[in-house]
């Protein structure tokens, strides 16, 4: 009788631990999904702001403004991935990281945030740029 009670208690404890793990996993996935939606919305806001920058000043190219806005918005945490996502959304951003640096460089882009964007791009090493499927 004592052995059966011990086995039953162990089974219940294991089931409670499993339920807690599943709840934690579901919570993490919910947070990840929420973060992905927020990042997508932020990227769309960057694209809209870049469009306004390009329309407001003929010296500003849309792609340069977009790179600057993405770099300032996302910082060093995933800026290159966001640039690739913007390319997947249809932005005409080059695959060559050096050309991306040139677009955001303060000498080429008259936006006041261009120097910050260049520093952010330099702080994170660019990945091998390839096409991202949307």
XYZ file of C-alpha atoms in Angstrom:
134
model
C 0.000 0.000 0.000
C 2.832 2.461 0.825
C 4.654 1.737 -2.449
C 1.517 2.372 -4.519
C 0.930 5.692 -2.729
C 4.543 6.734 -3.364
C 4.274 5.858 -7.068
C 1.006 7.792 -7.331
C 2.531 10.864 -5.663
C 5.558 10.739 -7.978
C 3.270 10.452 -10.999
C 1.260 13.484 -9.865
C 4.421 15.523 -9.230
C 5.760 14.634 -12.665
C 2.458 15.609 -14.258
C 2.477 18.952 -12.411
C 6.042 19.648 -13.598
C 5.071 18.772 -17.169
C 2.058 21.102 -16.981
C 4.271 23.937 -15.677
C 6.782 23.377 -18.493
C 4.025 23.443 -21.098
C 2.541 26.622 -19.595
C 5.961 28.309 -19.618
C 6.541 27.200 -23.219
C 3.142 28.548 -24.302
C 3.856 31.848 -22.562
C 7.251 32.177 -24.294
C 5.705 31.423 -27.682
C 2.991 33.999 -27.059
C 5.614 36.597 -26.169
C 7.695 35.697 -29.227
C 4.645 36.041 -31.473
C 3.809 39.395 -29.885
C 7.406 40.578 -30.357
C 7.378 39.506 -34.011
C 4.184 41.488 -34.604
C 5.661 44.537 -32.853
C 8.875 44.287 -34.896
C 6.897 43.979 -38.133
C 4.862 47.056 -37.194
C 8.044 48.970 -36.332
C 9.539 48.020 -39.705
C 6.438 49.298 -41.495
C 6.663 52.540 -39.503
C 10.309 52.893 -40.567
C 9.291 52.395 -44.191
C 6.585 55.069 -43.899
C 8.951 57.510 -42.200
C 11.602 56.887 -44.859
C 9.017 57.541 -47.580
C 8.174 60.880 -45.899
C 11.876 61.747 -45.605
C 12.445 61.005 -49.297
C 9.364 62.955 -50.375
C 10.269 65.930 -48.170
C 13.836 66.362 -49.427
C 14.991 65.493 -52.935
C 18.563 64.952 -51.684
C 17.398 61.979 -49.571
C 17.040 58.636 -51.301
C 14.285 56.373 -49.992
C 16.659 53.434 -49.500
C 19.183 55.558 -47.583
C 16.452 56.977 -45.351
C 15.076 53.476 -44.782
C 18.476 52.106 -43.729
C 18.977 55.044 -41.361
C 15.485 54.670 -39.850
C 15.897 50.909 -39.369
C 19.328 51.291 -37.775
C 18.143 53.973 -35.363
C 14.918 52.118 -34.508
C 16.363 48.628 -33.960
C 19.917 49.473 -32.868
C 22.579 46.804 -33.040
C 20.058 44.094 -32.150
C 19.219 42.644 -35.519
C 19.648 45.692 -37.743
C 21.017 43.598 -40.625
C 18.144 41.130 -40.363
C 15.643 44.022 -40.476
C 17.385 45.428 -43.548
C 17.002 42.029 -45.219
C 13.310 41.980 -44.249
C 12.854 45.441 -45.748
C 14.426 44.124 -48.951
C 11.924 41.267 -48.889
C 9.138 43.863 -48.594
C 10.295 45.337 -51.900
C 12.829 48.001 -50.927
C 15.627 48.351 -53.469
C 18.432 47.877 -50.932
C 21.696 46.439 -52.304
C 23.014 43.079 -51.139
C 26.570 44.399 -50.730
C 27.123 45.618 -47.140
C 29.629 48.233 -48.330
C 26.965 49.829 -50.510
C 24.594 49.813 -47.526
C 27.245 51.572 -45.440
C 27.643 54.162 -48.197
C 23.902 54.798 -48.385
C 23.754 55.530 -44.651
C 27.031 57.466 -44.465
C 26.593 61.069 -43.256
C 28.472 62.428 -46.290
C 25.938 60.756 -48.619
C 22.762 60.992 -46.547
C 21.742 64.439 -45.212
C 19.544 63.036 -42.416
C 20.758 64.104 -38.958
C 20.574 60.476 -37.716
C 22.921 59.225 -40.459
C 26.031 59.380 -38.269
C 24.285 57.352 -35.543
C 23.078 54.855 -38.132
C 26.595 54.447 -39.532
C 27.952 53.803 -36.030
C 25.220 51.220 -35.413
C 25.915 49.456 -38.712
C 29.637 49.407 -37.944
C 29.018 48.011 -34.455
C 27.448 44.834 -35.782
C 29.193 42.744 -38.370
C 27.008 42.224 -41.417
C 26.017 38.679 -42.277
C 26.461 37.239 -45.721
C 23.634 39.097 -47.400
C 21.218 36.890 -49.259
C 17.638 37.243 -50.351
C 15.073 36.731 -47.588
C 11.782 35.115 -48.500
C 8.826 37.017 -47.094
